[in-house]
């Protein structure tokens, strides 16, 4: 899947769409994000020594696993992160790296989905986590 195809699944846009490409193979989502050094989250993390924040790595894992439930995320539905567990950061991700994910759904209790994922750079493990999300109807209430 390219970015335009990913946008049919995820509501994220602009700076918050954090995967460049994705595919589903045997129930496992694989995704990639090229870290250019121009990302908003690197501006202050850390000046002179940019490192992708751990929370962003977790968000990339969460966006990646949504490829596993692409047929469940219908028009008017949104995936919301509900929990993170057993997160471990092993190696930093820096500009010039291509961050690659491998994520899968481990359990479903609709509307909740439980997943596990790992992120790598050049085959070296950078982050691993268990996490959950819910697929819910979009809140169409607007304040004017």
PDB file of N, CA, C and O in Angstrom, residues 54-55 57-59 61-62 81-90 104 106-107 113-118 127-133:
ATOM      1  N   UNK A  54      10.237   8.181  21.596  1.00  0.00           N
ATOM      2  CA  UNK A  54       9.615   6.871  21.784  1.00  0.00           C
ATOM      3  C   UNK A  54       8.129   6.873  21.530  1.00  0.00           C
ATOM      4  O   UNK A  54       7.583   5.928  20.967  1.00  0.00           O
ATOM      5  N   UNK A  55       7.448   7.938  21.918  1.00  0.00           N
ATOM      6  CA  UNK A  55       6.007   8.010  21.707  1.00  0.00           C
ATOM      7  C   UNK A  55       5.680   7.998  20.215  1.00  0.00           C
ATOM      8  O   UNK A  55       4.672   7.427  19.799  1.00  0.00           O
ATOM      9  N   UNK A  57       7.560   6.454  17.904  1.00  0.00           N
ATOM     10  CA  UNK A  57       7.781   5.070  17.479  1.00  0.00           C
ATOM     11  C   UNK A  57       6.556   4.212  17.809  1.00  0.00           C
ATOM     12  O   UNK A  57       6.137   3.380  16.993  1.00  0.00           O
ATOM     13  N   UNK A  58       5.969   4.432  18.983  1.00  0.00           N
ATOM     14  CA  UNK A  58       4.755   3.700  19.361  1.00  0.00           C
ATOM     15  C   UNK A  58       3.585   4.051  18.447  1.00  0.00           C
ATOM     16  O   UNK A  58       2.801   3.183  18.066  1.00  0.00           O
ATOM     17  N   UNK A  59       3.463   5.309  18.075  1.00  0.00           N
ATOM     18  CA  UNK A  59       2.409   5.730  17.150  1.00  0.00           C
ATOM     19  C   UNK A  59       2.592   5.086  15.781  1.00  0.00           C
ATOM     20  O   UNK A  59       1.619   4.677  15.145  1.00  0.00           O
ATOM     21  N   UNK A  61       3.943   2.172  15.239  1.00  0.00           N
ATOM     22  CA  UNK A  61       3.484   0.781  15.411  1.00  0.00           C
ATOM     23  C   UNK A  61       1.963   0.714  15.341  1.00  0.00           C
ATOM     24  O   UNK A  61       1.394  -0.151  14.658  1.00  0.00           O
ATOM     25  N   UNK A  62       1.303   1.629  16.034  1.00  0.00           N
ATOM     26  CA  UNK A  62      -0.167   1.629  16.063  1.00  0.00           C
ATOM     27  C   UNK A  62      -0.757   1.875  14.679  1.00  0.00           C
ATOM     28  O   UNK A  62      -1.728   1.215  14.284  1.00  0.00           O
ATOM     29  N   UNK A  81      -6.067   4.669  20.051  1.00  0.00           N
ATOM     30  CA  UNK A  81      -5.157   3.995  20.964  1.00  0.00           C
ATOM     31  C   UNK A  81      -5.840   3.890  22.327  1.00  0.00           C
ATOM     32  O   UNK A  81      -6.410   4.867  22.819  1.00  0.00           O
ATOM     33  N   UNK A  82      -5.818   2.729  22.966  1.00  0.00           N
ATOM     34  CA  UNK A  82      -6.394   2.607  24.309  1.00  0.00           C
ATOM     35  C   UNK A  82      -5.388   2.157  25.356  1.00  0.00           C
ATOM     36  O   UNK A  82      -5.650   2.293  26.546  1.00  0.00           O
ATOM     37  N   UNK A  83      -4.263   1.609  24.927  1.00  0.00           N
ATOM     38  CA  UNK A  83      -3.283   1.197  25.919  1.00  0.00           C
ATOM     39  C   UNK A  83      -1.962   0.775  25.319  1.00  0.00           C
ATOM     40  O   UNK A  83      -1.882   0.367  24.161  1.00  0.00           O
ATOM     41  N   UNK A  84      -0.920   0.905  26.135  1.00  0.00           N
ATOM     42  CA  UNK A  84       0.433   0.458  25.804  1.00  0.00           C
ATOM     43  C   UNK A  84       0.948  -0.359  26.972  1.00  0.00           C
ATOM     44  O   UNK A  84       0.723   0.003  28.127  1.00  0.00           O
ATOM     45  N   UNK A  85       1.649  -1.437  26.667  1.00  0.00           N
ATOM     46  CA  UNK A  85       2.170  -2.290  27.722  1.00  0.00           C
ATOM     47  C   UNK A  85       3.482  -2.904  27.251  1.00  0.00           C
ATOM     48  O   UNK A  85       3.694  -3.101  26.046  1.00  0.00           O
ATOM     49  N   UNK A  86       4.338  -3.196  28.196  1.00  0.00           N
ATOM     50  CA  UNK A  86       5.597  -3.890  27.921  1.00  0.00           C
ATOM     51  C   UNK A  86       6.406  -3.228  26.813  1.00  0.00           C
ATOM     52  O   UNK A  86       7.011  -3.888  25.977  1.00  0.00           O
ATOM     53  N   UNK A  87       6.425  -1.902  26.827  1.00  0.00           N
ATOM     54  CA  UNK A  87       7.190  -1.156  25.833  1.00  0.00           C
ATOM     55  C   UNK A  87       8.665  -1.182  26.227  1.00  0.00           C
ATOM     56  O   UNK A  87       9.010  -0.908  27.369  1.00  0.00           O
ATOM     57  N   UNK A  88       9.495  -1.511  25.248  1.00  0.00           N
ATOM     58  CA  UNK A  88      10.941  -1.518  25.477  1.00  0.00           C
ATOM     59  C   UNK A  88      11.622  -0.822  24.306  1.00  0.00           C
ATOM     60  O   UNK A  88      11.363  -1.144  23.143  1.00  0.00           O
ATOM     61  N   UNK A  89      12.473   0.135  24.638  1.00  0.00           N
ATOM     62  CA  UNK A  89      13.261   0.839  23.631  1.00  0.00           C
ATOM     63  C   UNK A  89      14.676   0.288  23.693  1.00  0.00           C
ATOM     64  O   UNK A  89      15.290   0.268  24.751  1.00  0.00           O
ATOM     65  N   UNK A  90      15.177  -0.154  22.570  1.00  0.00           N
ATOM     66  CA  UNK A  90      16.477  -0.837  22.548  1.00  0.00           C
ATOM     67  C   UNK A  90      17.559  -0.026  21.842  1.00  0.00           C
ATOM     68  O   UNK A  90      18.705  -0.045  22.264  1.00  0.00           O
ATOM     69  N   UNK A 104       1.058  -7.388  14.600  1.00  0.00           N
ATOM     70  CA  UNK A 104      -0.063  -8.295  14.381  1.00  0.00           C
ATOM     71  C   UNK A 104      -1.078  -8.190  15.507  1.00  0.00           C
ATOM     72  O   UNK A 104      -0.752  -7.790  16.625  1.00  0.00           O
ATOM     73  N   UNK A 106      -3.308  -9.767  18.273  1.00  0.00           N
ATOM     74  CA  UNK A 106      -3.186 -10.962  19.113  1.00  0.00           C
ATOM     75  C   UNK A 106      -4.527 -11.403  19.705  1.00  0.00           C
ATOM     76  O   UNK A 106      -4.692 -12.572  20.043  1.00  0.00           O
ATOM     77  N   UNK A 107      -5.473 -10.461  19.817  1.00  0.00           N
ATOM     78  CA  UNK A 107      -6.780 -10.800  20.394  1.00  0.00           C
ATOM     79  C   UNK A 107      -7.785  -9.727  19.977  1.00  0.00           C
ATOM     80  O   UNK A 107      -7.428  -8.574  19.803  1.00  0.00           O
ATOM     81  N   UNK A 113      -9.135  -4.119  20.071  1.00  0.00           N
ATOM     82  CA  UNK A 113      -8.178  -4.967  19.377  1.00  0.00           C
ATOM     83  C   UNK A 113      -6.860  -4.897  20.132  1.00  0.00           C
ATOM     84  O   UNK A 113      -6.423  -3.808  20.514  1.00  0.00           O
ATOM     85  N   UNK A 114      -6.266  -6.037  20.371  1.00  0.00           N
ATOM     86  CA  UNK A 114      -5.011  -6.126  21.107  1.00  0.00           C
ATOM     87  C   UNK A 114      -3.937  -6.569  20.121  1.00  0.00           C
ATOM     88  O   UNK A 114      -4.165  -7.458  19.296  1.00  0.00           O
ATOM     89  N   UNK A 115      -2.776  -5.931  20.210  1.00  0.00           N
ATOM     90  CA  UNK A 115      -1.741  -6.170  19.215  1.00  0.00           C
ATOM     91  C   UNK A 115      -0.366  -6.217  19.863  1.00  0.00           C
ATOM     92  O   UNK A 115      -0.187  -5.835  21.020  1.00  0.00           O
ATOM     93  N   UNK A 116       0.572  -6.700  19.072  1.00  0.00           N
ATOM     94  CA  UNK A 116       1.972  -6.639  19.479  1.00  0.00           C
ATOM     95  C   UNK A 116       2.761  -6.217  18.253  1.00  0.00           C
ATOM     96  O   UNK A 116       2.370  -6.486  17.110  1.00  0.00           O
ATOM     97  N   UNK A 117       3.832  -5.499  18.506  1.00  0.00           N
ATOM     98  CA  UNK A 117       4.610  -5.013  17.386  1.00  0.00           C
ATOM     99  C   UNK A 117       6.062  -4.796  17.737  1.00  0.00           C
ATOM    100  O   UNK A 117       6.439  -4.693  18.908  1.00  0.00           O
ATOM    101  N   UNK A 118       6.849  -4.739  16.681  1.00  0.00           N
ATOM    102  CA  UNK A 118       8.280  -4.476  16.810  1.00  0.00           C
ATOM    103  C   UNK A 118       8.687  -3.513  15.709  1.00  0.00           C
ATOM    104  O   UNK A 118       8.112  -3.520  14.620  1.00  0.00           O
ATOM    105  N   UNK A 127      12.379  -1.027  19.036  1.00  0.00           N
ATOM    106  CA  UNK A 127      11.274  -0.920  19.987  1.00  0.00           C
ATOM    107  C   UNK A 127      10.398  -2.161  19.864  1.00  0.00           C
ATOM    108  O   UNK A 127      10.267  -2.730  18.775  1.00  0.00           O
ATOM    109  N   UNK A 128       9.844  -2.569  20.986  1.00  0.00           N
ATOM    110  CA  UNK A 128       8.827  -3.623  20.991  1.00  0.00           C
ATOM    111  C   UNK A 128       7.745  -3.199  21.971  1.00  0.00           C
ATOM    112  O   UNK A 128       8.012  -2.483  22.936  1.00  0.00           O
ATOM    113  N   UNK A 129       6.502  -3.621  21.698  1.00  0.00           N
ATOM    114  CA  UNK A 129       5.393  -3.203  22.555  1.00  0.00           C
ATOM    115  C   UNK A 129       4.188  -4.102  22.345  1.00  0.00           C
ATOM    116  O   UNK A 129       4.026  -4.714  21.288  1.00  0.00           O
ATOM    117  N   UNK A 130       3.369  -4.148  23.363  1.00  0.00           N
ATOM    118  CA  UNK A 130       2.021  -4.689  23.261  1.00  0.00           C
ATOM    119  C   UNK A 130       1.105  -3.482  23.417  1.00  0.00           C
ATOM    120  O   UNK A 130       1.399  -2.584  24.216  1.00  0.00           O
ATOM    121  N   UNK A 131       0.021  -3.445  22.666  1.00  0.00           N
ATOM    122  CA  UNK A 131      -0.840  -2.273  22.729  1.00  0.00           C
ATOM    123  C   UNK A 131      -2.252  -2.647  22.326  1.00  0.00           C
ATOM    124  O   UNK A 131      -2.510  -3.750  21.836  1.00  0.00           O
ATOM    125  N   UNK A 132      -3.161  -1.712  22.572  1.00  0.00           N
ATOM    126  CA  UNK A 132      -4.557  -1.956  22.212  1.00  0.00           C
ATOM    127  C   UNK A 132      -5.154  -0.688  21.631  1.00  0.00           C
ATOM    128  O   UNK A 132      -4.650   0.416  21.832  1.00  0.00           O
ATOM    129  N   UNK A 133      -6.233  -0.890  20.890  1.00  0.00           N
ATOM    130  CA  UNK A 133      -6.960   0.228  20.312  1.00  0.00           C
ATOM    131  C   UNK A 133      -8.413  -0.184  20.145  1.00  0.00           C
ATOM    132  O   UNK A 133      -8.752  -1.369  20.196  1.00  0.00           O
TER     133      UNK A 133
END
